[in-house]
CSV table of C-alpha atoms in Angstrom, one decimal:
chain,number,residue,atom,x,y,z
M,1,MET,CA,11.7,-20.7,3.6
M,2,LYS,CA,10.0,-20.7,0.3
M,3,ARG,CA,8.2,-18.1,-1.8
M,4,LYS,CA,6.4,-18.8,-4.4
M,5,ARG,CA,7.6,-15.4,-6.3
M,6,LEU,CA,11.2,-17.7,-7.3
M,7,LEU,CA,9.4,-20.4,-8.7
M,8,VAL,CA,10.7,-19.5,-11.9
M,9,LEU,CA,14.0,-21.8,-12.0
M,10,ASP,CA,14.3,-24.7,-9.5
M,11,SER,CA,19.0,-23.6,-9.8
M,12,VAL,CA,16.9,-20.2,-7.2
M,13,LYS,CA,14.8,-22.3,-4.7
M,14,GLU,CA,17.0,-21.7,-2.1
M,15,PHE,CA,15.8,-17.9,-2.7
M,16,ILE,CA,12.5,-18.4,-2.0
M,17,CYS,CA,12.6,-15.6,1.2
M,18,VAL,CA,13.5,-13.5,-1.4
M,19,ARG,CA,11.1,-10.8,0.1
M,20,ALA,CA,11.8,-12.7,3.7
M,21,GLY,CA,9.4,-12.7,6.8
M,22,PHE,CA,6.3,-14.7,7.8
M,23,ALA,CA,4.9,-13.2,4.6
M,24,ALA,CA,7.0,-15.2,2.4
M,25,ALA,CA,6.2,-18.4,4.5
M,26,LEU,CA,2.3,-17.7,4.5
M,27,ILE,CA,2.3,-17.5,0.4
M,28,THR,CA,4.5,-20.1,-0.2
M,29,ALA,CA,2.3,-22.8,2.6
M,30,ILE,CA,-0.6,-21.7,-0.4
M,31,LEU,CA,1.4,-22.2,-3.8
M,32,LEU,CA,2.5,-25.9,-2.1
M,33,GLY,CA,-0.2,-26.7,-1.1
M,34,THR,CA,3.2,-27.6,1.3
M,35,ALA,CA,-19.4,-4.0,27.1
M,36,GLY,CA,-22.5,-2.3,27.7
M,37,CYS,CA,-23.0,1.1,30.4
M,38,GLY,CA,-25.3,1.8,33.2
M,39,SER,CA,-27.1,4.4,33.7
M,40,VAL,CA,-25.6,7.7,34.9
M,41,THR,CA,-27.9,10.1,36.6
M,42,GLN,CA,-25.6,13.7,35.9
M,43,THR,CA,-25.0,15.5,39.6
M,44,ALA,CA,-21.4,15.9,39.8
M,45,GLY,CA,-19.9,19.2,38.9
M,46,LEU,CA,-23.1,21.4,39.2
M,47,ALA,CA,-23.7,23.7,42.2
M,48,PRO,CA,-27.2,23.3,44.2
M,49,ILE,CA,-29.8,26.3,43.7
M,50,PRO,CA,-30.6,27.4,46.8
M,51,SER,CA,-34.1,27.1,47.4
M,52,PRO,CA,-36.3,31.3,47.3
M,53,SER,CA,-36.0,33.2,51.1
M,54,PRO,CA,-39.0,32.8,52.7
M,55,VAL,CA,-40.9,36.5,53.2
M,56,PRO,CA,-40.6,38.1,56.5
M,57,THR,CA,-44.1,39.3,58.4
M,58,SER,CA,-42.9,41.8,60.6
M,59,THR,CA,-43.4,45.0,59.9
M,60,PRO,CA,-41.5,46.8,58.7
M,61,THR,CA,-40.8,45.2,56.3
M,62,PRO,CA,-36.7,44.5,55.8
M,63,THR,CA,-35.0,45.6,52.8
M,64,PRO,CA,-34.5,41.7,51.4
M,65,ILE,CA,-30.3,41.4,51.1
M,66,SER,CA,-30.4,39.5,47.0
M,67,THR,CA,-28.0,35.8,47.5
M,68,PRO,CA,-26.6,35.3,44.2
M,69,THR,CA,-27.4,32.7,42.2
M,70,PRO,CA,-24.4,30.6,41.3
M,71,THR,CA,-23.3,29.9,38.1
M,72,PRO,CA,-23.5,26.0,36.9
M,73,THR,CA,-20.3,24.8,35.9
M,74,PRO,CA,-21.0,24.4,32.1
M,75,THR,CA,-21.1,20.8,30.8
M,76,PRO,CA,-18.0,19.7,28.7
M,77,THR,CA,-19.1,19.4,24.9
M,78,PRO,CA,-18.1,16.1,24.0
M,79,SER,CA,-15.4,15.6,20.9
M,80,PRO,CA,-17.5,14.8,17.2
M,81,THR,CA,-17.2,10.5,16.9
M,82,PRO,CA,-16.1,10.1,13.6
M,83,ILE,CA,-18.8,8.1,11.4
M,84,ALA,CA,-17.0,4.6,11.4
M,85,GLY,CA,-16.8,3.4,7.9
M,86,ILE,CA,-17.6,-0.5,6.8
M,87,PHE,CA,-16.5,-2.7,4.3
M,88,THR,CA,-19.0,-4.5,2.1
M,89,VAL,CA,-18.6,-7.2,-0.6
M,90,THR,CA,-19.2,-6.6,-4.4
M,91,PRO,CA,-21.9,-8.2,-6.0
M,92,GLY,CA,-19.8,-10.1,-8.2
M,93,ALA,CA,-16.6,-11.2,-7.8
M,94,MET,CA,-13.6,-11.4,-10.3
M,95,SER,CA,-12.9,-14.8,-12.9
M,96,VAL,CA,-9.4,-15.5,-11.3
M,97,ALA,CA,-8.0,-15.6,-8.1
M,98,ARG,CA,-4.9,-13.2,-7.4
M,99,VAL,CA,-2.4,-11.3,-5.8
M,100,ASP,CA,0.8,-9.4,-6.9
M,101,HIS,CA,-1.5,-7.5,-9.5
M,102,THR,CA,-2.5,-4.5,-10.2
M,103,ALA,CA,-5.5,-2.2,-10.0
M,104,THR,CA,-5.6,1.1,-12.0
M,105,LEU,CA,-8.1,3.1,-12.2
M,106,LEU,CA,-9.5,4.5,-16.3
M,107,ASP,CA,-10.7,7.9,-17.1
M,108,ASP,CA,-13.8,6.8,-17.6
M,109,GLY,CA,-14.6,5.5,-13.9
M,110,THR,CA,-14.0,2.0,-14.4
M,111,VAL,CA,-10.8,0.1,-12.9
M,112,LEU,CA,-8.3,-2.3,-14.8
M,113,ILE,CA,-7.3,-5.6,-13.3
M,114,THR,CA,-4.2,-6.8,-14.5
M,115,GLY,CA,-1.9,-10.1,-14.4
M,116,GLY,CA,-1.3,-11.8,-10.6
M,117,PHE,CA,-0.5,-14.7,-9.9
M,118,SER,CA,-3.1,-17.5,-8.7
M,119,ASN,CA,-2.7,-21.3,-7.5
M,120,THR,CA,-6.0,-22.1,-8.6
M,121,PHE,CA,-4.6,-23.4,-11.6
M,122,ASN,CA,-2.9,-26.3,-11.5
M,123,CYS,CA,0.5,-25.1,-10.7
M,124,ALA,CA,2.3,-28.7,-11.8
M,125,ALA,CA,2.7,-26.9,-14.7
M,126,LEU,CA,4.4,-23.3,-13.4
M,127,ARG,CA,3.3,-21.5,-16.4
M,128,THR,CA,-0.6,-21.5,-16.1
M,129,CYS,CA,0.5,-20.3,-12.4
M,130,PHE,CA,1.1,-16.8,-13.8
M,131,ILE,CA,-2.2,-14.5,-14.9
M,132,GLN,CA,-1.6,-12.9,-18.0
M,133,SER,CA,-6.1,-12.7,-18.5
M,134,SER,CA,-7.1,-8.5,-17.3
M,135,GLU,CA,-10.6,-8.0,-16.0
M,136,ARG,CA,-12.8,-4.4,-15.4
M,137,PHE,CA,-14.4,-3.6,-12.4
M,138,ASP,CA,-17.6,-1.3,-12.9
M,139,PRO,CA,-18.7,0.8,-9.6
M,140,GLY,CA,-22.3,1.1,-10.8
M,141,SER,CA,-23.2,-2.4,-11.4
M,142,GLY,CA,-20.3,-3.7,-9.3
M,143,THR,CA,-18.9,-5.8,-11.2
M,144,PHE,CA,-16.5,-7.2,-12.9
M,145,ALA,CA,-15.8,-8.8,-16.7
M,146,LYS,CA,-13.6,-10.3,-18.8
M,147,GLY,CA,-11.3,-7.7,-20.1
M,148,PRO,CA,-8.4,-8.2,-23.1
M,149,THR,CA,-6.1,-10.9,-22.8
M,150,MET,CA,-2.2,-9.2,-22.5
M,151,ILE,CA,0.8,-9.8,-24.4
M,152,ALA,CA,2.7,-11.5,-21.4
M,153,ALA,CA,1.5,-13.0,-18.3
M,154,ARG,CA,3.1,-11.5,-15.4
M,155,GLN,CA,3.3,-10.5,-11.3
M,156,GLN,CA,4.5,-7.7,-9.5
M,157,HIS,CA,4.5,-5.5,-12.5
M,158,THR,CA,3.5,-2.3,-12.6
M,159,ALA,CA,0.6,-0.5,-14.1
M,160,THR,CA,0.5,3.5,-14.4
M,161,ARG,CA,-2.0,5.3,-15.8
M,162,LEU,CA,-0.8,8.1,-18.6
M,163,GLN,CA,-2.0,11.9,-19.5
M,164,THR,CA,-3.3,10.2,-22.5
M,165,GLY,CA,-4.5,8.0,-20.5
M,166,VAL,CA,-3.4,5.0,-22.3
M,167,VAL,CA,-1.8,2.8,-19.3
M,168,LEU,CA,1.6,1.2,-19.4
M,169,ILE,CA,2.5,-2.1,-18.0
M,170,ALA,CA,6.0,-2.4,-17.4
M,171,GLY,CA,8.4,-5.6,-16.1
M,172,GLY,CA,7.8,-7.9,-13.8
M,173,ASN,CA,8.0,-11.6,-13.8
M,174,ASN,CA,6.2,-15.4,-15.1
M,175,SER,CA,7.8,-18.9,-15.6
M,176,ASP,CA,10.1,-17.3,-18.6
M,177,GLY,CA,12.4,-15.0,-15.7
M,178,PHE,CA,12.1,-11.2,-15.1
M,179,LEU,CA,10.9,-9.7,-17.8
M,180,ALA,CA,12.0,-6.3,-19.0
M,181,THR,CA,9.0,-5.9,-21.4
M,182,THR,CA,6.4,-3.2,-21.9
M,183,GLU,CA,2.9,-3.4,-23.4
M,184,LEU,CA,0.5,-0.6,-23.0
M,185,PHE,CA,-3.9,-0.4,-22.7
M,186,ASP,CA,-5.9,0.9,-24.6
M,187,PRO,CA,-9.6,2.2,-22.5
M,188,ALA,CA,-10.6,3.3,-26.5
M,189,THR,CA,-10.0,0.3,-28.2
M,190,ASN,CA,-10.1,-2.1,-25.0
M,191,SER,CA,-6.5,-4.2,-26.2
M,192,PHE,CA,-2.9,-4.3,-25.4
M,193,HIS,CA,0.2,-3.6,-28.0
M,194,SER,CA,3.7,-3.4,-27.4
M,195,SER,CA,6.2,-0.5,-26.2
M,196,GLY,CA,10.2,-0.5,-26.0
M,197,SER,CA,11.4,-2.6,-23.2
M,198,MET,CA,13.8,-1.7,-20.9
M,199,ALA,CA,17.6,-1.7,-20.5
M,200,GLN,CA,16.7,-4.2,-17.2
M,201,GLY,CA,14.6,-6.8,-17.0
M,202,ARG,CA,13.1,-5.9,-13.4
M,203,ARG,CA,10.3,-7.0,-11.0
M,204,GLN,CA,9.2,-4.9,-7.5
M,205,HIS,CA,10.0,-2.0,-9.2
M,206,THR,CA,7.9,1.6,-9.0
M,207,ALA,CA,6.7,3.0,-11.2
M,208,THR,CA,6.0,7.0,-11.0
M,209,LEU,CA,4.9,9.6,-13.8
M,210,LEU,CA,6.5,12.7,-13.6
M,211,ASN,CA,4.5,16.7,-14.3
M,212,ASP,CA,6.0,15.8,-18.0
M,213,GLY,CA,4.4,13.2,-19.1
M,214,LYS,CA,6.4,10.6,-18.5
M,215,VAL,CA,7.5,7.6,-16.2
M,216,LEU,CA,10.3,7.0,-13.5
M,217,ILE,CA,11.2,3.2,-13.1
M,218,ALA,CA,13.2,3.0,-10.2
M,219,GLY,CA,14.7,-0.6,-8.5
M,220,GLY,CA,13.2,-3.8,-8.3
M,221,PHE,CA,14.8,-7.5,-8.6
M,222,PHE,CA,16.7,-8.6,-11.0
M,223,LEU,CA,17.9,-12.6,-10.9
M,224,ASN,CA,20.3,-14.2,-12.9
M,225,ALA,CA,22.4,-17.4,-12.7
M,226,SER,CA,25.1,-15.7,-10.8
M,227,GLY,CA,22.6,-15.4,-8.2
M,228,ASN,CA,19.9,-12.4,-6.8
M,229,LYS,CA,20.3,-8.5,-7.2
M,230,SER,CA,18.3,-5.6,-6.1
M,231,LEU,CA,18.8,-2.8,-8.5
M,232,SER,CA,20.2,1.1,-8.6
M,233,SER,CA,19.1,1.6,-11.7
M,234,ALA,CA,16.1,3.6,-12.8
M,235,GLU,CA,15.2,4.3,-16.5
M,236,LEU,CA,12.7,7.0,-18.3
M,237,TYR,CA,9.5,5.9,-20.6
M,238,ASP,CA,8.9,8.5,-22.7
M,239,PRO,CA,5.0,7.5,-24.1
M,240,VAL,CA,6.2,10.4,-27.0
M,241,ILE,CA,8.1,7.7,-28.9
M,242,GLY,CA,7.5,4.2,-26.7
M,243,THR,CA,11.1,3.9,-25.8
M,244,PHE,CA,13.6,3.6,-22.8
M,245,SER,CA,16.5,6.2,-21.8
M,246,SER,CA,18.7,6.2,-18.6
M,247,ALA,CA,17.9,8.4,-16.0
M,248,GLY,CA,21.0,8.0,-13.6
M,249,THR,CA,21.3,5.7,-10.6
M,250,MET,CA,20.5,6.0,-6.9
M,251,SER,CA,22.9,5.8,-4.7
M,252,THR,CA,21.6,2.6,-3.0
M,253,ALA,CA,20.4,-0.6,-4.6
M,254,ARG,CA,16.4,-1.2,-3.7
M,255,THR,CA,14.1,-4.0,-3.9
M,256,ASP,CA,10.4,-3.0,-1.9
M,257,HIS,CA,11.3,0.8,-2.0
M,258,THR,CA,8.1,3.9,-2.6
M,259,ALA,CA,8.4,6.4,-5.0
M,260,SER,CA,6.1,9.1,-4.5
M,261,LEU,CA,5.5,12.6,-6.4
M,262,LEU,CA,6.5,15.0,-4.7
M,263,LYS,CA,4.5,18.8,-5.3
M,264,ASP,CA,7.7,20.3,-6.8
M,265,GLY,CA,8.4,17.6,-9.0
M,266,ARG,CA,10.7,15.5,-8.0
M,267,VAL,CA,10.5,12.0,-6.9
M,268,LEU,CA,10.8,11.0,-2.3
M,269,ILE,CA,12.4,7.3,-2.6
M,270,THR,CA,11.9,6.2,0.6
M,271,GLY,CA,13.2,2.1,2.1
M,272,GLY,CA,13.6,-0.8,0.9
M,273,ASN,CA,16.2,-3.7,0.8
M,274,ILE,CA,17.7,-5.7,-0.7
M,275,PRO,CA,16.3,-10.3,-0.7
M,276,CYS,CA,18.6,-12.6,0.6
M,277,THR,CA,18.5,-15.0,3.5
M,278,VAL,CA,21.7,-14.8,6.2
M,279,SER,CA,22.4,-18.7,4.8
M,280,LEU,CA,23.2,-17.7,1.3
M,281,CYS,CA,24.6,-13.8,2.0
M,282,GLY,CA,25.8,-14.0,5.6
M,283,LEU,CA,23.1,-11.6,6.4
M,284,ILE,CA,19.5,-9.4,6.2
M,285,ASP,CA,18.8,-5.9,5.7
M,286,ALA,CA,16.6,-3.1,5.6
M,287,PHE,CA,17.5,0.3,4.8
M,288,ALA,CA,16.4,3.5,6.6
M,289,THR,CA,17.3,5.9,4.1
M,290,ALA,CA,15.7,8.0,1.6
M,291,GLU,CA,17.1,9.6,-1.7
M,292,LEU,CA,15.5,12.5,-4.9
M,293,TYR,CA,15.4,12.2,-8.1
M,294,ASP,CA,15.3,15.4,-10.0
M,295,PRO,CA,13.3,15.5,-13.7
M,296,ALA,CA,15.8,19.1,-14.6
M,297,THR,CA,19.2,16.9,-14.0
M,298,ASN,CA,18.1,13.8,-14.4
M,299,THR,CA,20.0,12.6,-10.8
M,300,PHE,CA,19.5,11.6,-7.7
M,301,SER,CA,20.5,12.6,-4.5
M,302,THR,CA,20.2,11.9,-0.7
M,303,THR,CA,18.1,12.8,2.0
M,304,GLY,CA,17.6,12.8,4.4
M,305,SER,CA,16.7,9.3,6.3
M,306,MET,CA,14.4,8.0,8.1
M,307,ALA,CA,14.7,6.3,11.9
M,308,THR,CA,13.3,2.9,10.7
M,309,ALA,CA,14.7,0.8,8.4
M,310,ARG,CA,11.8,-0.8,6.3
M,311,PHE,CA,10.9,-2.1,3.0
M,312,GLN,CA,7.2,-3.3,1.9
M,313,HIS,CA,5.5,-0.5,3.3
M,314,THR,CA,3.2,2.5,2.2
M,315,ALA,CA,4.3,5.8,1.2
M,316,THR,CA,1.3,8.9,0.7
M,317,VAL,CA,1.7,11.9,0.1
M,318,LEU,CA,-1.1,14.5,1.5
M,319,PRO,CA,-2.5,17.7,0.3
M,320,SER,CA,0.0,20.1,1.9
M,321,GLY,CA,3.3,18.2,0.1
M,322,LEU,CA,3.7,15.8,2.9
M,323,VAL,CA,4.7,13.2,2.8
M,324,VAL,CA,3.4,10.0,5.0
M,325,ILE,CA,5.5,6.7,5.5
M,326,SER,CA,3.8,3.9,7.3
M,327,GLY,CA,4.5,-0.2,7.9
M,328,GLY,CA,6.4,-2.3,6.5
M,329,GLN,CA,8.8,-4.7,7.4
M,330,THR,CA,11.9,-3.8,9.6
M,331,LEU,CA,14.9,-5.7,11.5
M,332,ASP,CA,14.6,-7.2,15.0
M,333,ALA,CA,16.7,-6.6,17.4
M,334,GLY,CA,19.2,-8.4,16.9
M,335,ASN,CA,19.5,-7.9,13.2
M,336,THR,CA,18.2,-12.2,12.5
M,337,GLN,CA,15.0,-11.6,11.0
M,338,TYR,CA,12.1,-9.7,10.3
M,339,ILE,CA,9.5,-8.1,12.0
M,340,PRO,CA,6.5,-5.9,10.8
M,341,THR,CA,6.6,-2.3,12.5
M,342,ALA,CA,4.3,0.1,12.9
M,343,SER,CA,5.6,2.6,12.7
M,344,ILE,CA,4.5,6.4,11.1
M,345,GLU,CA,6.9,8.8,9.8
M,346,ILE,CA,6.4,12.2,8.3
M,347,TYR,CA,9.0,13.3,5.0
M,348,ASP,CA,9.1,17.2,5.1
M,349,PRO,CA,10.0,18.3,1.6
M,350,ALA,CA,10.5,21.7,2.6
M,351,THR,CA,13.2,20.2,5.5
M,352,GLY,CA,14.3,17.1,4.1
M,353,THR,CA,14.2,15.7,6.6
M,354,PHE,CA,11.7,12.6,8.7
M,355,SER,CA,10.0,13.4,12.1
M,356,PRO,CA,7.6,10.9,14.3
M,357,GLY,CA,4.1,10.1,13.0
M,358,GLY,CA,2.4,8.1,15.7
M,359,SER,CA,1.7,4.5,15.1
M,360,LEU,CA,-0.7,1.6,13.4
M,361,THR,CA,-2.9,0.2,15.5
M,362,VAL,CA,-0.9,-3.4,14.5
M,363,PRO,CA,1.9,-3.7,12.5
M,364,ARG,CA,1.5,-4.2,8.9
M,365,SER,CA,3.5,-4.6,5.7
M,366,SER,CA,2.1,-5.6,2.0
M,367,HIS,CA,-0.7,-3.7,3.2
M,368,THR,CA,-2.3,-0.9,1.4
M,369,ALA,CA,-2.7,2.6,2.2
M,370,THR,CA,-5.3,5.1,0.3
M,371,LEU,CA,-6.3,8.7,0.3
M,372,LEU,CA,-9.5,9.4,1.4
M,373,ASP,CA,-11.0,13.2,-0.1
M,374,ASN,CA,-11.5,14.0,3.3
M,375,GLY,CA,-8.1,13.9,4.0
M,376,GLN,CA,-7.9,10.3,6.1
M,377,ILE,CA,-5.7,8.5,5.4
M,378,LEU,CA,-7.3,4.3,5.1
M,379,PHE,CA,-4.6,1.4,5.8
M,380,ALA,CA,-6.4,-1.9,5.6
M,381,GLY,CA,-4.2,-5.1,5.5
M,382,GLY,CA,-1.7,-7.0,5.2
M,383,PHE,CA,0.8,-9.2,7.8
M,384,SER,CA,1.6,-9.4,10.7
M,385,LEU,CA,3.1,-10.9,13.6
M,386,ALA,CA,1.3,-9.6,17.4
M,387,GLY,CA,2.5,-12.5,18.9
M,388,THR,CA,0.0,-15.8,18.3
M,389,GLN,CA,-0.1,-17.7,15.6
M,390,ALA,CA,-3.3,-16.2,14.4
M,391,ASP,CA,-2.0,-12.7,14.1
M,392,SER,CA,0.5,-14.2,11.9
M,393,LEU,CA,-1.7,-14.8,8.8
M,394,PRO,CA,-3.3,-11.3,6.8
M,395,LEU,CA,-5.1,-8.9,9.1
M,396,LYS,CA,-8.9,-8.7,8.0
M,397,SER,CA,-8.2,-5.5,10.2
M,398,ALA,CA,-8.1,-2.0,8.6
M,399,GLU,CA,-8.3,1.9,10.9
M,400,LEU,CA,-8.4,5.3,9.7
M,401,TYR,CA,-5.5,7.7,9.9
M,402,THR,CA,-6.4,11.0,10.3
M,403,PRO,CA,-2.6,13.3,9.9
M,404,ASP,CA,-3.6,16.4,11.5
M,405,THR,CA,-3.1,14.6,15.1
M,406,HIS,CA,-1.4,11.4,14.1
M,407,ILE,CA,-3.9,9.0,15.5
M,408,SER,CA,-5.3,6.5,14.0
M,409,THR,CA,-8.2,4.7,14.4
M,410,ALA,CA,-9.8,1.1,14.0
M,411,VAL,CA,-12.8,0.9,11.6
M,412,SER,CA,-14.9,-2.1,11.0
M,413,ASP,CA,-13.4,-5.3,9.3
M,414,MET,CA,-13.0,-6.8,6.1
M,415,SER,CA,-14.7,-9.3,5.0
M,416,ASP,CA,-11.6,-11.3,4.9
M,417,ARG,CA,-8.1,-11.6,5.7
M,418,ARG,CA,-6.2,-10.0,2.4
M,419,GLY,CA,-2.5,-9.4,1.9
M,420,LEU,CA,-0.2,-8.6,-1.1
M,421,HIS,CA,-4.1,-7.1,-2.7
M,422,THR,CA,-5.0,-3.9,-4.3
M,423,ALA,CA,-7.1,-1.0,-2.8
M,424,THR,CA,-8.5,1.8,-5.4
M,425,ILE,CA,-10.4,4.8,-4.2
M,426,LEU,CA,-13.0,5.5,-6.5
M,427,PRO,CA,-14.2,8.8,-8.4
M,428,SER,CA,-17.1,8.7,-5.5
M,429,GLY,CA,-14.7,8.7,-2.9
M,430,GLN,CA,-15.4,5.5,-1.7
M,431,VAL,CA,-12.0,2.4,-2.1
M,432,LEU,CA,-12.1,-0.6,-4.3
M,433,VAL,CA,-10.2,-3.5,-2.2
M,434,VAL,CA,-9.9,-6.6,-4.5
M,435,GLY,CA,-7.6,-10.1,-4.2
M,436,GLY,CA,-4.9,-10.7,-2.1
M,437,ALA,CA,-4.3,-13.9,-0.2
M,438,ASN,CA,-6.6,-15.1,3.4
M,439,GLY,CA,-3.5,-17.6,4.4
M,440,THR,CA,-5.8,-20.5,2.2
M,441,SER,CA,-6.2,-19.0,-0.8
M,442,GLU,CA,-5.7,-16.4,-3.1
M,443,LEU,CA,-8.9,-15.0,-3.7
M,444,ALA,CA,-10.9,-13.7,-6.2
M,445,SER,CA,-13.7,-11.4,-4.1
M,446,GLY,CA,-14.1,-8.2,-3.4
M,447,GLU,CA,-15.0,-5.3,-1.1
M,448,ILE,CA,-16.2,-1.5,-1.0
M,449,PHE,CA,-15.1,0.4,1.3
M,450,LYS,CA,-17.5,3.7,2.2
């Protein structure tokens, strides 16, 4: 199956299924054109109150025998009903529809949108499909404004806000291939400028801001003349001098994994896969393994494994320090194809183990997970194969997960189906959802969850 992310070179078209599964088929199709209730009378559960005893008229008057009044059974106090959030479309839309872009909250409360991919342009000239533009979302007006142009067009890159407020844009790919270059966005000057290059071009990697201000770049995907390759290498970006250095090697080469900064400063790496196909590699895979990066020693070490192998999943660090792993794609029983999973697992850094954390209301992959101010997690969109053709399209649905109870509850749908979109929590506590694909085209629209 073909997939747009490997449209870079004709010689690698058979690798189009790099991220595999139904999501690849969907995006490839885009790119190629190719109960009311009755009334209830509450009587049950209450003992009848007896009629008063008649007053006797005979003399002498006997001493009345008191009849105890039965104690009514107390009516149970109903559990409070959670306030279901709703999505509303933003007054403005982006100037360009895009998928596989980034969205980064800036210090002034605006959101920087960079890069991505869009079939809106004339993709007969492939170069134009990779987006070089940026935009800024203003929560006050609910509108997007065109931003400066990046130095290079790129998709499936990372964007990390540094401690200075400057944003590091790293890697990705475009029609020139896989990028090792990086650039910095400076909000003070509203401009991009070049920074150091990584030792290895990569996309679908992770970028994690460490407590010392450096950025850990780990894993990802690379393609060269010898074929596709997931990466086990990691690099450290030092913003003071603007250069990269080696950060050791992971125990497993990983693409579409997650990386989460723990409270003790270490980084938890989970899942991922090595993108390939049965016809090309003789296998498909997904990883249940996890490992920890320790900045103090600049090394990786293994930790407990998940019960479910997965990639294109999410990882959310809770205020307690626990990490919630949700959804993603996993392998079917015969290890012949990828299928989305609804599984949720929770990692405890104190024990280095994963435990069951309930389930999503529907299986999801390439969805978003946003920690809200009240401690719940908003899961939105993504892809699902629930048995019908319609379900293989991106999802409109969203749900709220409560970590304390391990229960996830559906909330109102988004205005459109979305996969490969972004979700960013705003200073107000609301969540901005932007772009993605709906099964027919890429989206320029945004919406707010509140």
